[in-house]
Coordinates of C-alpha atoms and ligand atoms in Angstrom, one line a residue:
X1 CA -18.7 12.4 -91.8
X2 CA -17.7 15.7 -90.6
X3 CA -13.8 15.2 -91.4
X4 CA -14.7 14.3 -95.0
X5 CA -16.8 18.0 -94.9
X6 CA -14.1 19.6 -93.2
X7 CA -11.4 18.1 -96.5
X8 CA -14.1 19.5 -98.9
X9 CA -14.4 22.7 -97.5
X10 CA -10.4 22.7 -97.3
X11 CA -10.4 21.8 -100.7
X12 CA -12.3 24.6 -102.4
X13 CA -9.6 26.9 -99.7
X14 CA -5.8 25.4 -100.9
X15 CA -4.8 24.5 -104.0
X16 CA -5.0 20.5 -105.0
X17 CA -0.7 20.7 -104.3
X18 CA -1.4 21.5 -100.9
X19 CA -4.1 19.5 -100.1
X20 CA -2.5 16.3 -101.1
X21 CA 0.5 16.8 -99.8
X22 CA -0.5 18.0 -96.4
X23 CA -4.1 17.7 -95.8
X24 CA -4.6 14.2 -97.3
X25 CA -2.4 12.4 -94.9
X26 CA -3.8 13.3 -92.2
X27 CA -6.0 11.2 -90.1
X28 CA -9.0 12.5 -87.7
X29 CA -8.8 10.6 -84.5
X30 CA -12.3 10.6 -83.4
X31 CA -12.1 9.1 -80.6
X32 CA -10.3 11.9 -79.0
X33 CA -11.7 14.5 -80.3
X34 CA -14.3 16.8 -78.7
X35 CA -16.6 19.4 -79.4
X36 CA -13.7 21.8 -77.7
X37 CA -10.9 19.5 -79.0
X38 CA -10.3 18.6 -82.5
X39 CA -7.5 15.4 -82.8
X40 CA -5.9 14.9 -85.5
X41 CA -2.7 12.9 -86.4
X42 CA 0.4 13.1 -89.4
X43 CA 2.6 10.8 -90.3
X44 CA 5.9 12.7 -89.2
X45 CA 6.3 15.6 -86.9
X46 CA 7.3 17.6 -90.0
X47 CA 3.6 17.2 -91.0
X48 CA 2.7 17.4 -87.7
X49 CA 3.9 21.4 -87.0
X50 CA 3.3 22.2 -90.8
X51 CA -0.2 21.7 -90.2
X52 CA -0.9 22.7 -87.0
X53 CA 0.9 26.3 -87.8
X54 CA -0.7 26.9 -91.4
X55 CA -3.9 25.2 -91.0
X56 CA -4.7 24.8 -87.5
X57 CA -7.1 27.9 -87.5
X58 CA -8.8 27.3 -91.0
X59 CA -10.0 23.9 -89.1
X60 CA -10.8 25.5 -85.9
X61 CA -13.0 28.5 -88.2
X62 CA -14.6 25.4 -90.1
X63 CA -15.7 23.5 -86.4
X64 CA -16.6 26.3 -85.2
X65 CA -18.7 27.0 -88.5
X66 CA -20.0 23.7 -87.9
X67 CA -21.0 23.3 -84.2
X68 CA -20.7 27.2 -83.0
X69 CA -17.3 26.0 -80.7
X70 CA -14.4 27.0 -81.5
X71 CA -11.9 23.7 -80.6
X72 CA -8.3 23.8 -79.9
X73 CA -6.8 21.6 -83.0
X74 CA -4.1 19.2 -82.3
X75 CA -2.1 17.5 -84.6
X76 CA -0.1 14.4 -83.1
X77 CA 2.3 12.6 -84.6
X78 CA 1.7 8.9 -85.5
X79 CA 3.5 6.7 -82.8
X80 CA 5.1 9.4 -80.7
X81 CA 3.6 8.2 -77.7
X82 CA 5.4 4.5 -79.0
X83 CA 7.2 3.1 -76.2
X84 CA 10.9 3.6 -76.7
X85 CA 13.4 1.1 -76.2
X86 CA 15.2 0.4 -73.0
X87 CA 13.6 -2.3 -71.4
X88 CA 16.3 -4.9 -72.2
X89 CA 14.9 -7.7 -69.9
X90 CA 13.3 -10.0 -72.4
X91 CA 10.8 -11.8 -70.8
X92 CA 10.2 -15.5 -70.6
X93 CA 12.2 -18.5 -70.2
X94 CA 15.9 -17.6 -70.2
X95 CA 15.7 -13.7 -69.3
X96 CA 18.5 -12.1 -70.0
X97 CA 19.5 -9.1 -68.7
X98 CA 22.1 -6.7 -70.6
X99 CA 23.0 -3.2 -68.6
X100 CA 24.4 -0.5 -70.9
X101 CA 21.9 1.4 -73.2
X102 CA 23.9 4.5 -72.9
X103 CA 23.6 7.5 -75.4
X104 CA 27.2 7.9 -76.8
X105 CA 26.4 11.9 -77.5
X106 CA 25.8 12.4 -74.2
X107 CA 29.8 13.0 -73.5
X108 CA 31.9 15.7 -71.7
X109 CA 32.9 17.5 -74.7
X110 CA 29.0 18.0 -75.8
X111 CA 28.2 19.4 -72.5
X112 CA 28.1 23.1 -71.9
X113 CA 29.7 24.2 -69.1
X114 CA 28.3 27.2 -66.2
X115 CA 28.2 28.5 -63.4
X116 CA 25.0 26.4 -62.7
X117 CA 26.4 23.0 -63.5
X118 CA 30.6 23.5 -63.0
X119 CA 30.7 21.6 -59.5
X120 CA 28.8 18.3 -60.5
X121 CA 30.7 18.8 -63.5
X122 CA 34.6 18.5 -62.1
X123 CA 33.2 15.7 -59.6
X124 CA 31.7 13.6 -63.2
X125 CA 34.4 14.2 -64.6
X126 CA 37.3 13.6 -61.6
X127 CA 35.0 10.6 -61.3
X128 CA 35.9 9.4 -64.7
X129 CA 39.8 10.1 -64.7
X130 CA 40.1 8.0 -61.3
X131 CA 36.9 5.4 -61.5
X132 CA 36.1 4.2 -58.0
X133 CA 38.8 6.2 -56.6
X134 CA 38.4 9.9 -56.2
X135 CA 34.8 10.2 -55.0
X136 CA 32.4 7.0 -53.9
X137 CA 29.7 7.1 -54.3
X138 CA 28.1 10.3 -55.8
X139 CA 25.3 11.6 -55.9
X140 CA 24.6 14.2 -58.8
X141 CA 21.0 15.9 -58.0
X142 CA 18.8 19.0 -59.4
X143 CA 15.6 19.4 -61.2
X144 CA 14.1 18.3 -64.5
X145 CA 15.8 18.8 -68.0
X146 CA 19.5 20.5 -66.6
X147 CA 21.5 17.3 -67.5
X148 CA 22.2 14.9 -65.0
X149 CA 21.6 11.9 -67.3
X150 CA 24.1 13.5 -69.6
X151 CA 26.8 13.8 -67.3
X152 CA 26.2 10.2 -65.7
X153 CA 26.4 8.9 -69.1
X154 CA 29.2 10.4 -70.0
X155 CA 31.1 8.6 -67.1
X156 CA 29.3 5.9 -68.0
X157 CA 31.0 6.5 -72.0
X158 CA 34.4 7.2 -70.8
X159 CA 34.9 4.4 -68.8
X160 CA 33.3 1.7 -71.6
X161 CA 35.4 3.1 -73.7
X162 CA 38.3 2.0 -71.4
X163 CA 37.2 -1.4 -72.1
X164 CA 35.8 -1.2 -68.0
X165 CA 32.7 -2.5 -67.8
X166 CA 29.8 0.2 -67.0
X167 CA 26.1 -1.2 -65.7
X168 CA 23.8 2.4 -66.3
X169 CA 20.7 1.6 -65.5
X170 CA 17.5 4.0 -65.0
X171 CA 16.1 3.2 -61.2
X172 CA 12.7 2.5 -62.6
X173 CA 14.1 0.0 -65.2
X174 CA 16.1 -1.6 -62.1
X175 CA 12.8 -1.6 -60.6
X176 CA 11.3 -3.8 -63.3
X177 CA 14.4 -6.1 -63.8
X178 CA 13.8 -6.9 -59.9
X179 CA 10.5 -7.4 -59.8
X180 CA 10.7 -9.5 -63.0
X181 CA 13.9 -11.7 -61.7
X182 CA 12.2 -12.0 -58.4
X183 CA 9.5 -13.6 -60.3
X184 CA 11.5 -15.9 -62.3
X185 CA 13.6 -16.6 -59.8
X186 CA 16.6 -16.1 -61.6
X187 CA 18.1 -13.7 -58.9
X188 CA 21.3 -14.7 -59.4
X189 CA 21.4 -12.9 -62.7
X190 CA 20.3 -9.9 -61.4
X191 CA 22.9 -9.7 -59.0
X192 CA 25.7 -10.3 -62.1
X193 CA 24.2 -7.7 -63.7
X194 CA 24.2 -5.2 -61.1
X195 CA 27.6 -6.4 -59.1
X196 CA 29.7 -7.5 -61.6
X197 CA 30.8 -4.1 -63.0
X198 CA 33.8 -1.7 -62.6
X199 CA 30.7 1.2 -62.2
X200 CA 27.3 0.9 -61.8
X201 CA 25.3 3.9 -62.8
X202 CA 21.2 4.3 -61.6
X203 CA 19.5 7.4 -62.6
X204 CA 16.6 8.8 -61.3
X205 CA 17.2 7.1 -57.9
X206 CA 14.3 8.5 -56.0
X207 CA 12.1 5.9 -58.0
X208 CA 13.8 3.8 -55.2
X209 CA 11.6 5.9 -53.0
X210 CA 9.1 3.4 -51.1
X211 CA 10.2 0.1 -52.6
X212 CA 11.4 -1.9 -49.7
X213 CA 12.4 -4.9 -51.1
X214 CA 14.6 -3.2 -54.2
X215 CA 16.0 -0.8 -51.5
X216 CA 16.9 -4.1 -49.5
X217 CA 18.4 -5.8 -52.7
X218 CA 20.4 -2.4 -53.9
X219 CA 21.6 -1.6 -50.5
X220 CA 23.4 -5.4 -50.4
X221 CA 24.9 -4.0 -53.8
X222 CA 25.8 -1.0 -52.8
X223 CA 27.9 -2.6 -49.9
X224 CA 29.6 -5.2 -52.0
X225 CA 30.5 -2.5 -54.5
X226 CA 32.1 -0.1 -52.3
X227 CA 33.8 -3.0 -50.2
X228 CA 35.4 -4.0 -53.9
X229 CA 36.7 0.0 -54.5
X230 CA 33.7 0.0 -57.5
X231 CA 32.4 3.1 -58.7
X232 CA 28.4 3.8 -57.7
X233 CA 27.4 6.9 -59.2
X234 CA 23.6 7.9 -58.6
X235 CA 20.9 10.9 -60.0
X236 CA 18.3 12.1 -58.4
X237 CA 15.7 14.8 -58.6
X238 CA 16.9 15.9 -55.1
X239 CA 19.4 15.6 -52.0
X240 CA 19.1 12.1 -51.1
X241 CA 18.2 13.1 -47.1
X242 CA 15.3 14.9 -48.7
X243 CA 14.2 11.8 -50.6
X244 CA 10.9 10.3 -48.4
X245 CA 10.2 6.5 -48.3
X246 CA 14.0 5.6 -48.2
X247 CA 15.5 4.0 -45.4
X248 CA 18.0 5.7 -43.1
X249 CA 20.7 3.3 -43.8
X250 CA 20.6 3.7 -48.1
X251 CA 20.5 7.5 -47.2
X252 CA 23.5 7.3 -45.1
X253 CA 25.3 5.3 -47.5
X254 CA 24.7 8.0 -50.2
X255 CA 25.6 10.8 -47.8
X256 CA 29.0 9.1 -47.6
X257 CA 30.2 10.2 -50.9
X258 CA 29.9 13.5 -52.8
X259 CA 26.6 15.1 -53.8
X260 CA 26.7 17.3 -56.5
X261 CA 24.0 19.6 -57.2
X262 CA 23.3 21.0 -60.4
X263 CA 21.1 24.1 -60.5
X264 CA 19.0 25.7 -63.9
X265 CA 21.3 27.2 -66.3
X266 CA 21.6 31.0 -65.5
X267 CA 21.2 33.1 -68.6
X268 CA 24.6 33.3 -70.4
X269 CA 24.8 29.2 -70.1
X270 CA 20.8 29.2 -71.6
X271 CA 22.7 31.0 -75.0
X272 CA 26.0 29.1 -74.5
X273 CA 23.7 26.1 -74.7
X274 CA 21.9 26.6 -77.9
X275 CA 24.4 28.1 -79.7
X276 CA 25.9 24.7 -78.9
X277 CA 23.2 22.5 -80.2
X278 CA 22.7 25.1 -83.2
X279 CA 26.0 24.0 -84.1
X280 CA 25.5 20.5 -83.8
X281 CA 21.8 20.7 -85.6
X282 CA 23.8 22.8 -88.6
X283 CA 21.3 25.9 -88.0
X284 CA 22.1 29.2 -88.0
X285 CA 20.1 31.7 -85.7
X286 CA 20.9 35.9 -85.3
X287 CA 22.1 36.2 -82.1
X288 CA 18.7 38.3 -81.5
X289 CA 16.5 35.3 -82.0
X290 CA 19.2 33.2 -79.2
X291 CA 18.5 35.8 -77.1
X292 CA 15.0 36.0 -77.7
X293 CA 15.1 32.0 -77.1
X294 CA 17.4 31.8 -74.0
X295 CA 14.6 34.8 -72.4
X296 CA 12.0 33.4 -73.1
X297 CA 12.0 29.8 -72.1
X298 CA 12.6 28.8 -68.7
X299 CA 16.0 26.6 -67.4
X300 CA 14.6 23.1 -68.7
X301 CA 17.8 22.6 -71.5
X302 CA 15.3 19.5 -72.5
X303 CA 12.8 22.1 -73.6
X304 CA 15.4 24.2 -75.3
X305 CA 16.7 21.4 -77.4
X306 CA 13.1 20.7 -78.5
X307 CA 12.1 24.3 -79.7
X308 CA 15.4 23.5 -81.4
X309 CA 14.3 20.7 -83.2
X310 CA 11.4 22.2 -83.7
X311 CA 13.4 25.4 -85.5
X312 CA 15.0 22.7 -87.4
X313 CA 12.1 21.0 -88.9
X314 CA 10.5 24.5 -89.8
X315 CA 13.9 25.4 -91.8
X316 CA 14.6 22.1 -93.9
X317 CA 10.4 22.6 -94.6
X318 CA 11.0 25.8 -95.6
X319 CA 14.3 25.8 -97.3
X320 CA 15.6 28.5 -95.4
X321 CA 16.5 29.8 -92.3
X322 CA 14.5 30.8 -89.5
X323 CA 13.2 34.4 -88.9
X324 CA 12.7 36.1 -85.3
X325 CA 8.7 35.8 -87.0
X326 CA 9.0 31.6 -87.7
X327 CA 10.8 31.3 -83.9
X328 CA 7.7 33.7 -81.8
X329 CA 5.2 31.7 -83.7
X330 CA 7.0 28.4 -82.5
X331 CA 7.5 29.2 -79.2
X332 CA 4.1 30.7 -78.9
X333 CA 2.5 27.1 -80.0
X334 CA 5.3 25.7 -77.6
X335 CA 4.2 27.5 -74.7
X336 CA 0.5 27.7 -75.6
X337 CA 0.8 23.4 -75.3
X338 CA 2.3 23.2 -72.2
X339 CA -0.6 25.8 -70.7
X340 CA -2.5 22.8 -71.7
X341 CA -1.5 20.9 -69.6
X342 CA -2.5 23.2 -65.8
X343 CA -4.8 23.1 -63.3
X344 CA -5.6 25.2 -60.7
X345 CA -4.7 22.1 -58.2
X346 CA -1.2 22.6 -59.8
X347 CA -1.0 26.5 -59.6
X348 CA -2.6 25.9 -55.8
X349 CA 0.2 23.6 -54.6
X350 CA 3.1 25.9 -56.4
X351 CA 1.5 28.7 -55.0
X352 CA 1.5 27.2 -51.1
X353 CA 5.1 25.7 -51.6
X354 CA 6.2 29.5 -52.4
X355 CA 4.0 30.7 -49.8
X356 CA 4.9 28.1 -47.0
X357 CA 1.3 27.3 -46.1
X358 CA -1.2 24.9 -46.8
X359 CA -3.3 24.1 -49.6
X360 CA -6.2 23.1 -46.5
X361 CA -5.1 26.3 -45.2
X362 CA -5.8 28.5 -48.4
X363 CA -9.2 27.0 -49.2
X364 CA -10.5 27.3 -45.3
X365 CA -12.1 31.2 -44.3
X366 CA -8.3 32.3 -42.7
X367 CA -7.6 35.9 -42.6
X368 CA -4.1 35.6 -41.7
X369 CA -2.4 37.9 -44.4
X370 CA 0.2 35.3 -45.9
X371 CA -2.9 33.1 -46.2
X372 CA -5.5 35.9 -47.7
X373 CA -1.7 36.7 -50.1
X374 CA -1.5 33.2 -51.5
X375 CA -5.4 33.1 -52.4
X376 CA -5.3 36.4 -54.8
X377 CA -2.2 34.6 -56.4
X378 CA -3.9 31.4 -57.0
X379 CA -6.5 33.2 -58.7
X380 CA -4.6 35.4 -60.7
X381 CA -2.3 32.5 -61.8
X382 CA -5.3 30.4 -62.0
X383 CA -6.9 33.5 -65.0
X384 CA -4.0 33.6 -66.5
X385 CA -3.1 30.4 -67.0
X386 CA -5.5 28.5 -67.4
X387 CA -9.5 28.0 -69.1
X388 CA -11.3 28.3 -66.0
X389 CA -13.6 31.0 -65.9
X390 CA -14.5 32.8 -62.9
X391 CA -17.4 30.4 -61.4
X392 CA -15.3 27.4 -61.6
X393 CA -12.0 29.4 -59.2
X394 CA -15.4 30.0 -57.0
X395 CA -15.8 26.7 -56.9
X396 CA -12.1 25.5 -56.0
X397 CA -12.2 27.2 -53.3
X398 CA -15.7 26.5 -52.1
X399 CA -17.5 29.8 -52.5
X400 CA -20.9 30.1 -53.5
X401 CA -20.7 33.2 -55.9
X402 CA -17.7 34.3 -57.7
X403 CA -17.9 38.0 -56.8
X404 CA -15.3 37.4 -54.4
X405 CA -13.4 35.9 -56.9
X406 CA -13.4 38.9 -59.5
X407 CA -12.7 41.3 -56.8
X408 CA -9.4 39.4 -56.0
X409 CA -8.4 39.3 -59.2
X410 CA -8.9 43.1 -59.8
X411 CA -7.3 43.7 -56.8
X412 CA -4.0 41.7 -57.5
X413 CA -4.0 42.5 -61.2
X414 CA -3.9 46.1 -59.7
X415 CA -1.0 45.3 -56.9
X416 CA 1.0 44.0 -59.8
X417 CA 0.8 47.0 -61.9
X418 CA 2.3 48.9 -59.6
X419 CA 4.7 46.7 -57.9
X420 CA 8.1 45.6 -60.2
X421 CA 8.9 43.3 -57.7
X422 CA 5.7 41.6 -57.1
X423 CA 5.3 41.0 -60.9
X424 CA 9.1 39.5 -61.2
X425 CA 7.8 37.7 -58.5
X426 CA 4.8 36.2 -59.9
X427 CA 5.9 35.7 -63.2
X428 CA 8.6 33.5 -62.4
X429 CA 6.1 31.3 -60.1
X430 CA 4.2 30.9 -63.6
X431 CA 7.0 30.0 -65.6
X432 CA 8.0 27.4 -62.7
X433 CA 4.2 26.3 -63.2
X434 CA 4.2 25.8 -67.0
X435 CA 7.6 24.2 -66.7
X436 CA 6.9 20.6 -68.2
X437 CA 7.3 17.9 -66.1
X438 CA 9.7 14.6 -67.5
X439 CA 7.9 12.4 -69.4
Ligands
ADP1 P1 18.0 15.5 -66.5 O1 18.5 14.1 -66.4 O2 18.7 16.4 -65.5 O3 16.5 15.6 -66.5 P2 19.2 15.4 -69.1 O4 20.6 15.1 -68.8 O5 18.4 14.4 -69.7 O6 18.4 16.1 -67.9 O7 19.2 16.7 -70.1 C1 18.2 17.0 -71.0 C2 18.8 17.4 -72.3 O8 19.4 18.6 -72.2 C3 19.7 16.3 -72.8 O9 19.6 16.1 -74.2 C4 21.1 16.9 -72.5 O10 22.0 16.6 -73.5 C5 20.8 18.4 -72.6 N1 21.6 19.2 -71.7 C6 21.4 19.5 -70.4 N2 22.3 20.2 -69.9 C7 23.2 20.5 -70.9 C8 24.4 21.2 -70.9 N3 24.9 21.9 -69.9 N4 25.1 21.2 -72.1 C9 24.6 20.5 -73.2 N5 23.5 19.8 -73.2 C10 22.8 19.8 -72.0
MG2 MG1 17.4 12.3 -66.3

């Protein structure tokens, strides 16, 4: 079979060393694989980025030798996609439900303080020294990756530590503990669970978002918690009045508190932050290569840590440390993965949030400038970003020909030449496209 072609052709390439310490363990997942896409999976993510940065072109030039297409070769790591723990309801007769599963790194000292995250900062913190007293409840919002989970377990760690007792839950988890002691109706140990504590914790709590009868059930809790001078502390991806499919009453009560935004780390925090984690990985970068990292990524600290890791893996493979040449070829496979993963649905709806205006608007025959504005950037975004070749944008928007389309695209490709502003502009609506979403 081809794999067993491609390790013989390998073979007369790399020396016997190499190819039984990298290429043997490696398995070829057919079943994802595709005449464009070549699967294959390591053992451990050391393997993993090994392969995919030394050999991952002398397999593409062997499939494309092959089949005459040249695939994008993945290698995945065995089990990362493994369900992590955190489900703590064990199911069946006698379900028992434990609460704290919290992350003791994920503490004051280990966060980086800026600009960007100082406010929900003090509050976490002054939430901490003076549980239940100072602010009630609060509600720590923002975007994806900029450490709210961090901070709302570290009041969670502070106050366990006091020998308090600390329920921090993530809302989806709550979700299934509900549904599941609704089922068994066991109720009753639900509610101990989630009102017998000196703080209760729920992150992510816009997964409460549309689900009437949990909103029902936590709003009860809320109100016997606050009546009792117990701490609530909550996260959520945005101001709770923005949060649809909640009811007015669970939005009120959140309003009551103190909300605490946290916005993307400016620049000086984005270096603050990975010199911080360099120190606790035990790497050591030139201060031109934390630069280079803090520019290039965008404000997701979750992203950071992994080119981090990433960095980290490459150095103990390597026995040595990184050069600005091992960190551009990392972040260019980092970058290069999360392109994978856009479509020009995605680059349409960034583009018509930015734009104020509809996506229905955008693909009807509209003239109206703002309209005609957002189209070129949709295309432009949608060349640079992603596979699809001019026919297929033609399609998206339901033309017939893609004439139209290659004129726009030479037209704003031009504009952006000459315009500083315009390109600032657009580049930072593709980096807020390629930003990854949580997992
Ligand atoms: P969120 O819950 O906002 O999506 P997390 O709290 O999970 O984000 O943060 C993602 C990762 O980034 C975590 O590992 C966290 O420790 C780290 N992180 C985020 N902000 C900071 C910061 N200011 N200082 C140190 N680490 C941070
Ligand atoms: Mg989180």
């Amino acid at each position: 079979m081809i794999f067993d072609a491609l390790c013989n052709e390998l073979k007369t390439r790399i020396s016997d060393d190499e190819f039984t310490r990298y290429i043997a363990p490696l398995k070829f997942l057919e079943k994802y694989s595709k005449s464009d896409y070549v699967a294959l999976e390591a053992p451990n993510p050391y393997l993993a980025l090994w392969v995919q940065s030394k050999y991952g072109s002398k397999i593409a030039d062997f499939f494309e030798k092959e089949s005459g297409i040249r695939p994008n070769v993945r290698v995945n790591v065995k089990n990362a996609g493994a369900k992590k723990h955190g489900d703590l309801l064990t199911k069946g007769e006698g379900a028992t439900v434990k609460s704290t599963a919290l992350n003791l790194s994920y503490t004051f000292d280990s966060f980086v303080v800026g600009n960007s995250n100082k406010f929900a900062y003090t509050v976490a913190k002054a939430v901490s020294e003076n549980l239940g007293a100072a602010y009630n409840p609060v509600v720590i919002f923002g975007g994806v990756g900029i450490g709210k989970t961090h901070l709302l377990q570290a009041i969670g760690n502070i106050t366990a530590s006091q020998r308090k007792s600390v329920t921090y839950r993530k809302c989806e988890h709550m979700l299934n503990d509900f549904t599941e002691h609704m089922r068994l109706k066991t109720m009753d140990r639900f509610r101990d669970q989630y009102r017998n504590c000196d703080a209760l914790l729920v992150d992510d709590a816009q997964f409460l978002s549309g689900k009437e009868g949990l909103q029902e059930e936590f709003f009860n809790t809320f109100e016997e918690l606050h009546s009792r001078g117990k701490q609530i502390v909550l996260t959520a991806d945005q101001p709770p009045k923005m949060i649809a499919g909640l009811t007015e009453r669970l939005k009120s009560r959140f309003m009551w508190g103190q909300l605490a935004e946290i916005q993307p780390p400016e620049l000086e925090t984005k270096i603050a932050i990975i010199k911080t984690k360099c120190e606790i990985l035990k790497i050591t970068l030139d201060k031109e290569i934390v630069n280079y990292i803090a520019s290039r990524l965008d404000d997701n600290v979750r992203e950071i840590e992994g080119v981090l890791s990433n960095i980290n893996l490459y150095c103990a493979m390597l026995g040595r440390p990184a050069s600005i040449e091992v960190v551009k070829d990392i972040l260019k496979n980092y970058l290069r993965d999360k392109l994978e993963n856009i479509t020009i649905d995605s680059i349409a709806q960034a583009v018509a949030k930015e734009m104020n205006c509809k996506i229905s608007e955008i693909k009807s025959k509209s003239r109206v400038q703002q309209i005609v504005a957002a189209r070129k950037m949709i295309i432009y975004l949608a060349r640079k970003l992603t596979q699809n070749s001019m026919p297929l944008i033609a399609e998206y928007f339901g033309m017939k020909d893609h004439s139209a389309v290659s004129h726009a695209y030479r037209v704003i490709t031009q504009i952006i030449e000459n315009d500083a502003d315009f390109k600032l502009k657009i580049d930072a609506l593709a980096g807020k496209i390629a930003a990854p979403k949580e997992p």
